mmCIF file of C-alpha atoms in Angstrom:
data_model
loop_
_atom_site.group_PDB
_atom_site.id
_atom_site.type_symbol
_atom_site.label_atom_id
_atom_site.label_comp_id
_atom_site.label_asym_id
_atom_site.label_seq_id
_atom_site.Cartn_x
_atom_site.Cartn_y
_atom_site.Cartn_z
ATOM 1 C CA UNK A 1 3.685 30.310 -6.136
ATOM 2 C CA UNK A 2 4.010 26.532 -6.252
ATOM 3 C CA UNK A 3 7.547 26.659 -7.688
ATOM 4 C CA UNK A 4 8.938 28.977 -5.010
ATOM 5 C CA UNK A 5 8.312 26.771 -1.973
ATOM 6 C CA UNK A 6 10.980 25.573 0.429
ATOM 7 C CA UNK A 7 12.278 22.239 -0.915
ATOM 8 C CA UNK A 8 12.048 20.715 2.579
ATOM 9 C CA UNK A 9 8.475 21.871 3.191
ATOM 10 C CA UNK A 10 5.526 19.612 2.432
ATOM 11 C CA UNK A 11 2.441 21.472 1.258
ATOM 12 C CA UNK A 12 -0.752 19.430 1.514
ATOM 13 C CA UNK A 13 -3.577 21.075 -0.437
ATOM 14 C CA UNK A 14 -6.859 19.228 0.105
ATOM 15 C CA UNK A 15 -9.081 19.967 -2.869
ATOM 16 C CA UNK A 16 -12.267 17.881 -2.459
ATOM 17 C CA UNK A 17 -13.161 14.277 -1.656
ATOM 18 C CA UNK A 18 -9.764 12.505 -2.052
ATOM 19 C CA UNK A 19 -8.243 14.934 -4.505
ATOM 20 C CA UNK A 20 -5.013 16.291 -3.047
ATOM 21 C CA UNK A 21 -2.213 18.360 -4.522
ATOM 22 C CA UNK A 22 0.868 17.684 -2.430
ATOM 23 C CA UNK A 23 4.155 19.498 -2.920
ATOM 24 C CA UNK A 24 6.961 17.155 -1.860
ATOM 25 C CA UNK A 25 10.658 18.059 -2.270
ATOM 26 C CA UNK A 26 9.392 20.782 -4.580
ATOM 27 C CA UNK A 27 7.505 18.298 -6.814
ATOM 28 C CA UNK A 28 3.794 18.928 -7.354
ATOM 29 C CA UNK A 29 1.965 15.590 -7.149
ATOM 30 C CA UNK A 30 -1.769 15.222 -7.748
ATOM 31 C CA UNK A 31 -3.609 12.377 -6.022
ATOM 32 C CA UNK A 32 -6.945 10.934 -7.218
ATOM 33 C CA UNK A 33 -8.079 13.867 -9.356
ATOM 34 C CA UNK A 34 -11.872 14.224 -9.609
ATOM 35 C CA UNK A 35 -13.022 17.399 -11.325
ATOM 36 C CA UNK A 36 -16.717 16.771 -12.051
ATOM 37 C CA UNK A 37 -18.974 19.703 -11.120
ATOM 38 C CA UNK A 38 -21.658 19.471 -8.456
ATOM 39 C CA UNK A 39 -24.475 17.093 -9.463
ATOM 40 C CA UNK A 40 -22.672 15.734 -12.536
ATOM 41 C CA UNK A 41 -23.509 12.082 -11.751
ATOM 42 C CA UNK A 42 -26.827 10.370 -10.882
ATOM 43 C CA UNK A 43 -27.668 9.343 -7.337
ATOM 44 C CA UNK A 44 -25.981 6.296 -5.846
ATOM 45 C CA UNK A 45 -28.316 3.271 -5.913
ATOM 46 C CA UNK A 46 -26.585 1.577 -2.976
ATOM 47 C CA UNK A 47 -27.061 4.576 -0.676
ATOM 48 C CA UNK A 48 -28.948 3.466 2.502
ATOM 49 C CA UNK A 49 -31.584 6.220 2.200
ATOM 50 C CA UNK A 50 -34.136 6.865 -0.534
ATOM 51 C CA UNK A 51 -33.178 10.527 -0.593
ATOM 52 C CA UNK A 52 -29.539 9.569 -1.045
ATOM 53 C CA UNK A 53 -30.358 7.246 -3.929
ATOM 54 C CA UNK A 54 -31.876 10.218 -5.767
ATOM 55 C CA UNK A 55 -29.356 12.912 -4.832
ATOM 56 C CA UNK A 56 -26.931 13.635 -7.649
ATOM 57 C CA UNK A 57 -23.208 13.626 -6.927
ATOM 58 C CA UNK A 58 -20.826 15.131 -6.104
ATOM 59 C CA UNK A 59 -22.660 17.156 -3.472
ATOM 60 C CA UNK A 60 -20.340 20.155 -3.724
ATOM 61 C CA UNK A 61 -18.364 22.004 -6.388
ATOM 62 C CA UNK A 62 -14.581 22.237 -6.560
ATOM 63 C CA UNK A 63 -13.287 25.036 -4.301
ATOM 64 C CA UNK A 64 -10.709 26.268 -6.831
ATOM 65 C CA UNK A 65 -10.469 26.338 -10.644
ATOM 66 C CA UNK A 66 -9.217 23.248 -12.468
ATOM 67 C CA UNK A 67 -6.448 25.275 -14.140
ATOM 68 C CA UNK A 68 -5.025 26.054 -10.701
ATOM 69 C CA UNK A 69 -5.165 22.399 -9.628
ATOM 70 C CA UNK A 70 -3.236 21.120 -12.649
ATOM 71 C CA UNK A 71 -0.685 23.945 -12.755
ATOM 72 C CA UNK A 72 2.991 22.861 -12.649
ATOM 73 C CA UNK A 73 2.211 19.167 -12.145
ATOM 74 C CA UNK A 74 5.036 16.610 -12.121
ATOM 75 C CA UNK A 75 2.918 13.450 -11.858
ATOM 76 C CA UNK A 76 -0.448 11.967 -10.878
ATOM 77 C CA UNK A 77 -1.233 9.007 -8.621
ATOM 78 C CA UNK A 78 -4.541 7.181 -9.112
ATOM 79 C CA UNK A 79 -5.409 4.686 -6.369
ATOM 80 C CA UNK A 80 -8.174 2.995 -8.396
ATOM 81 C CA UNK A 81 -10.659 3.543 -11.193
ATOM 82 C CA UNK A 82 -13.835 4.453 -9.279
ATOM 83 C CA UNK A 83 -15.181 7.603 -10.888
ATOM 84 C CA UNK A 84 -14.730 9.740 -7.761
ATOM 85 C CA UNK A 85 -10.960 9.139 -8.061
ATOM 86 C CA UNK A 86 -10.576 9.256 -11.854
ATOM 87 C CA UNK A 87 -13.156 9.619 -14.625
ATOM 88 C CA UNK A 88 -13.515 10.602 -18.266
ATOM 89 C CA UNK A 89 -14.579 14.126 -17.332
ATOM 90 C CA UNK A 90 -11.364 14.686 -15.373
ATOM 91 C CA UNK A 91 -9.174 13.075 -18.027
ATOM 92 C CA UNK A 92 -10.174 15.777 -20.529
ATOM 93 C CA UNK A 93 -8.355 18.432 -18.482
ATOM 94 C CA UNK A 94 -5.063 16.599 -17.845
ATOM 95 C CA UNK A 95 -2.167 17.060 -20.312
ATOM 96 C CA UNK A 96 -1.616 13.723 -22.031
ATOM 97 C CA UNK A 97 2.155 13.710 -21.377
ATOM 98 C CA UNK A 98 1.927 13.889 -17.549
ATOM 99 C CA UNK A 99 3.362 10.739 -15.887
ATOM 100 C CA UNK A 100 0.550 8.782 -14.220
ATOM 101 C CA UNK A 101 1.068 6.006 -11.662
ATOM 102 C CA UNK A 102 -1.597 3.292 -11.285
ATOM 103 C CA UNK A 103 -1.978 0.069 -9.306
ATOM 104 C CA UNK A 104 -1.955 -2.605 -12.025
ATOM 105 C CA UNK A 105 -1.879 -3.434 -15.735
ATOM 106 C CA UNK A 106 -5.682 -3.282 -16.023
ATOM 107 C CA UNK A 107 -5.790 0.322 -14.832
ATOM 108 C CA UNK A 108 -2.766 1.162 -16.987
ATOM 109 C CA UNK A 109 -4.583 -0.054 -20.105
ATOM 110 C CA UNK A 110 -7.641 2.023 -19.279
ATOM 111 C CA UNK A 111 -5.620 5.223 -18.850
ATOM 112 C CA UNK A 112 -3.567 4.542 -21.993
ATOM 113 C CA UNK A 113 -6.834 4.113 -23.898
ATOM 114 C CA UNK A 114 -7.763 7.643 -22.812
ATOM 115 C CA UNK A 115 -4.771 8.915 -24.778
ATOM 116 C CA UNK A 116 -2.157 9.293 -22.049
ATOM 117 C CA UNK A 117 1.385 8.440 -23.092
ATOM 118 C CA UNK A 118 3.319 7.888 -19.834
ATOM 119 C CA UNK A 119 1.417 5.473 -17.584
ATOM 120 C CA UNK A 120 3.379 3.439 -15.035
ATOM 121 C CA UNK A 121 2.421 0.603 -12.698
ATOM 122 C CA UNK A 122 3.534 1.425 -9.161
ATOM 123 C CA UNK A 123 5.739 -1.070 -7.334
ATOM 124 C CA UNK A 124 8.077 -1.128 -4.330
ATOM 125 C CA UNK A 125 10.391 1.890 -4.000
ATOM 126 C CA UNK A 126 9.497 3.064 -7.493
ATOM 127 C CA UNK A 127 11.867 5.968 -8.233
ATOM 128 C CA UNK A 128 10.657 9.314 -9.528
ATOM 129 C CA UNK A 129 12.766 12.486 -9.689
ATOM 130 C CA UNK A 130 14.623 11.909 -6.417
ATOM 131 C CA UNK A 131 11.744 10.428 -4.424
ATOM 132 C CA UNK A 132 10.462 6.878 -4.060
ATOM 133 C CA UNK A 133 6.825 5.778 -4.109
ATOM 134 C CA UNK A 134 5.749 2.394 -2.739
ATOM 135 C CA UNK A 135 2.413 0.675 -3.349
ATOM 136 C CA UNK A 136 0.542 -0.570 -0.250
ATOM 137 C CA UNK A 137 -2.443 -2.891 0.144
ATOM 138 C CA UNK A 138 -6.133 -2.079 0.595
ATOM 139 C CA UNK A 139 -9.442 -3.864 1.195
ATOM 140 C CA UNK A 140 -12.171 -1.662 -0.232
ATOM 141 C CA UNK A 141 -15.146 -3.137 1.636
ATOM 142 C CA UNK A 142 -16.144 -5.448 4.461
ATOM 143 C CA UNK A 143 -15.641 -9.216 4.288
ATOM 144 C CA UNK A 144 -19.419 -9.617 3.890
ATOM 145 C CA UNK A 145 -19.519 -7.319 0.874
ATOM 146 C CA UNK A 146 -16.546 -8.920 -0.805
ATOM 147 C CA UNK A 147 -17.927 -12.451 -0.308
ATOM 148 C CA UNK A 148 -20.537 -11.655 -2.975
ATOM 149 C CA UNK A 149 -18.936 -11.715 -6.449
ATOM 150 C CA UNK A 150 -20.989 -8.830 -7.843
ATOM 151 C CA UNK A 151 -20.117 -6.652 -4.859
ATOM 152 C CA UNK A 152 -16.465 -7.683 -4.959
ATOM 153 C CA UNK A 153 -16.388 -6.575 -8.597
ATOM 154 C CA UNK A 154 -18.072 -3.276 -7.741
ATOM 155 C CA UNK A 155 -15.682 -2.543 -4.866
ATOM 156 C CA UNK A 156 -12.723 -3.679 -6.940
ATOM 157 C CA UNK A 157 -9.008 -3.489 -6.282
ATOM 158 C CA UNK A 158 -7.424 -0.391 -4.787
ATOM 159 C CA UNK A 159 -3.993 0.678 -3.615
ATOM 160 C CA UNK A 160 -2.467 3.007 -1.086
ATOM 161 C CA UNK A 161 1.066 4.338 -1.312
ATOM 162 C CA UNK A 162 3.953 5.823 0.657
ATOM 163 C CA UNK A 163 6.114 8.696 -0.594
ATOM 164 C CA UNK A 164 9.637 9.027 0.789
ATOM 165 C CA UNK A 165 12.817 10.999 0.137
ATOM 166 C CA UNK A 166 16.154 11.282 1.991
ATOM 167 C CA UNK A 167 15.953 13.785 4.832
ATOM 168 C CA UNK A 168 12.236 14.364 4.267
ATOM 169 C CA UNK A 169 9.105 13.424 6.219
ATOM 170 C CA UNK A 170 7.293 10.441 4.720
ATOM 171 C CA UNK A 171 3.623 10.537 3.777
ATOM 172 C CA UNK A 172 1.231 7.574 3.557
ATOM 173 C CA UNK A 173 -2.020 7.711 1.599
ATOM 174 C CA UNK A 174 -3.996 4.682 2.817
ATOM 175 C CA UNK A 175 -6.483 4.728 -0.093
ATOM 176 C CA UNK A 176 -10.059 3.452 -0.094
ATOM 177 C CA UNK A 177 -9.786 0.721 2.520
ATOM 178 C CA UNK A 178 -11.297 -0.470 5.751
ATOM 179 C CA UNK A 179 -9.020 -0.788 8.779
ATOM 180 C CA UNK A 180 -7.193 -3.954 7.807
ATOM 181 C CA UNK A 181 -3.939 -5.803 8.335
ATOM 182 C CA UNK A 182 -2.768 -4.205 5.078
ATOM 183 C CA UNK A 183 -2.978 -0.830 6.811
ATOM 184 C CA UNK A 184 -1.307 -2.034 10.006
ATOM 185 C CA UNK A 185 1.526 -3.612 7.990
ATOM 186 C CA UNK A 186 2.100 -0.351 6.114
ATOM 187 C CA UNK A 187 2.082 1.690 9.315
ATOM 188 C CA UNK A 188 4.529 -0.631 11.097
ATOM 189 C CA UNK A 189 6.844 -1.035 8.114
ATOM 190 C CA UNK A 190 7.046 2.547 6.910
ATOM 191 C CA UNK A 191 6.389 4.495 10.144
ATOM 192 C CA UNK A 192 5.026 7.448 8.125
ATOM 193 C CA UNK A 193 5.262 10.952 9.542
ATOM 194 C CA UNK A 194 2.026 12.018 7.829
ATOM 195 C CA UNK A 195 -0.927 9.668 7.360
ATOM 196 C CA UNK A 196 -3.878 10.388 5.059
ATOM 197 C CA UNK A 197 -6.935 8.251 5.838
ATOM 198 C CA UNK A 198 -10.036 7.985 3.672
ATOM 199 C CA UNK A 199 -12.451 7.838 6.592
ATOM 200 C CA UNK A 200 -15.993 8.834 5.580
ATOM 201 C CA UNK A 201 -17.703 5.689 6.952
ATOM 202 C CA UNK A 202 -18.997 4.638 3.557
ATOM 203 C CA UNK A 203 -21.946 2.221 3.749
ATOM 204 C CA UNK A 204 -23.933 0.183 1.224
ATOM 205 C CA UNK A 205 -27.655 -0.510 1.565
ATOM 206 C CA UNK A 206 -28.272 -3.963 3.028
ATOM 207 C CA UNK A 207 -24.679 -4.690 4.037
ATOM 208 C CA UNK A 208 -22.925 -4.672 7.376
ATOM 209 C CA UNK A 209 -19.611 -2.919 7.794
ATOM 210 C CA UNK A 210 -18.171 -0.124 5.727
ATOM 211 C CA UNK A 211 -16.397 0.367 2.417
ATOM 212 C CA UNK A 212 -13.785 2.630 4.021
ATOM 213 C CA UNK A 213 -12.594 3.719 7.439
ATOM 214 C CA UNK A 214 -14.670 5.608 10.009
ATOM 215 C CA UNK A 215 -13.867 7.988 12.907
ATOM 216 C CA UNK A 216 -13.092 5.079 15.250
ATOM 217 C CA UNK A 217 -10.399 3.942 12.830
ATOM 218 C CA UNK A 218 -8.862 7.409 12.929
ATOM 219 C CA UNK A 219 -8.663 6.965 16.701
ATOM 220 C CA UNK A 220 -7.010 3.533 16.276
ATOM 221 C CA UNK A 221 -4.416 5.119 14.044
ATOM 222 C CA UNK A 222 -3.883 7.982 16.486
ATOM 223 C CA UNK A 223 -3.252 5.524 19.325
ATOM 224 C CA UNK A 224 -1.021 3.258 17.234
ATOM 225 C CA UNK A 225 1.135 5.970 15.628
ATOM 226 C CA UNK A 226 2.204 8.160 18.538
ATOM 227 C CA UNK A 227 4.234 10.683 16.539
ATOM 228 C CA UNK A 228 2.380 10.915 13.228
ATOM 229 C CA UNK A 229 0.140 13.661 11.930
ATOM 230 C CA UNK A 230 -3.164 12.227 10.658
ATOM 231 C CA UNK A 231 -5.363 13.782 7.961
ATOM 232 C CA UNK A 232 -8.860 12.269 7.451
ATOM 233 C CA UNK A 233 -10.405 12.952 4.009
ATOM 234 C CA UNK A 234 -13.086 11.678 1.558
ATOM 235 C CA UNK A 235 -16.020 13.466 3.209
ATOM 236 C CA UNK A 236 -18.892 15.749 2.154
ATOM 237 C CA UNK A 237 -19.126 14.593 -1.472
ATOM 238 C CA UNK A 238 -21.447 11.542 -1.344
ATOM 239 C CA UNK A 239 -24.695 10.581 0.394
ATOM 240 C CA UNK A 240 -23.577 7.029 1.177
ATOM 241 C CA UNK A 241 -20.780 8.315 3.419
ATOM 242 C CA UNK A 242 -22.139 8.904 6.913
ATOM 243 C CA UNK A 243 -19.287 10.945 8.376
ATOM 244 C CA UNK A 244 -19.044 14.600 7.379
ATOM 245 C CA UNK A 245 -16.154 16.991 7.903
ATOM 246 C CA UNK A 246 -18.142 18.589 10.717
ATOM 247 C CA UNK A 247 -18.803 15.255 12.447
ATOM 248 C CA UNK A 248 -15.145 14.276 12.125
ATOM 249 C CA UNK A 249 -13.980 17.580 13.631
ATOM 250 C CA UNK A 250 -16.376 17.074 16.559
ATOM 251 C CA UNK A 251 -15.185 13.485 17.081
ATOM 252 C CA UNK A 252 -11.549 14.601 17.069
ATOM 253 C CA UNK A 253 -12.293 17.295 19.664
ATOM 254 C CA UNK A 254 -14.332 14.973 21.882
ATOM 255 C CA UNK A 255 -11.482 12.456 21.892
ATOM 256 C CA UNK A 256 -8.823 15.129 22.414
ATOM 257 C CA UNK A 257 -6.865 14.287 19.279
ATOM 258 C CA UNK A 258 -6.495 17.855 17.959
ATOM 259 C CA UNK A 259 -2.746 17.826 18.621
ATOM 260 C CA UNK A 260 -2.095 15.407 15.742
ATOM 261 C CA UNK A 261 -5.336 14.942 13.783
ATOM 262 C CA UNK A 262 -5.997 17.648 11.199
ATOM 263 C CA UNK A 263 -9.380 17.602 9.426
ATOM 264 C CA UNK A 264 -9.264 19.750 6.272
ATOM 265 C CA UNK A 265 -12.159 21.634 4.785
ATOM 266 C CA UNK A 266 -12.381 21.635 0.990
ATOM 267 C CA UNK A 267 -9.617 23.861 -0.372
ATOM 268 C CA UNK A 268 -7.639 23.985 2.889
ATOM 269 C CA UNK A 269 -3.828 23.901 2.916
ATOM 270 C CA UNK A 270 -1.565 22.350 5.572
ATOM 271 C CA UNK A 271 2.197 22.845 5.682
ATOM 272 C CA UNK A 272 4.714 20.501 7.326
#
């Protein structure tokens, strides 16, 4: 049962895509909830393949019931407003009184307009029930993509964050970002014990670079952070992401990173 865990144990429950339920100092925290059933949304027009443009998303169903995901929640963290991190479908299932942390006033207004009553903009060392949560920077797309105003608007702003508590391992969720100085600054400043990287190698038709990290970036992180555990996520839900869970596992094995890189399947639980 979620309430009977060791207060010093971190339970990392990967749900699907970027949705994670993490138990930290006994608090159940939900990250980027996305509950839509398989095929709920139309195909993605910027997918590099014609088949991908037509394939409805997400590609897979949730591995566990929504009631189980939202049970005993203390708060929710939403890194940005792309529908695979937060959408109207998901909002229907969340109790309106749950504290929700967002990146800025624009996102706060959107969530308040959905009827939620406790929406907070995340800052530096924001306190919450004995822990602190700190916003970190992201760049959700290559320089080429973001140089075009319409694409910059589509990619939008995003945040990562670091969760800390006295005597506890720290955990860094990098968010939807390419490998960027924002990420390096966060890694050097916070020295997180656990690092969650959105690394599906997301690509857009006609553009160079990626919208998020790729397997090579996981290797960069592994080499830079010699003591940290690394968890790559955001795979197997969308056609425009080239790296699957299976490909990531193979890459990790080929580069002998299994000692510290843990690639979760949907529904898998890690304990620290």
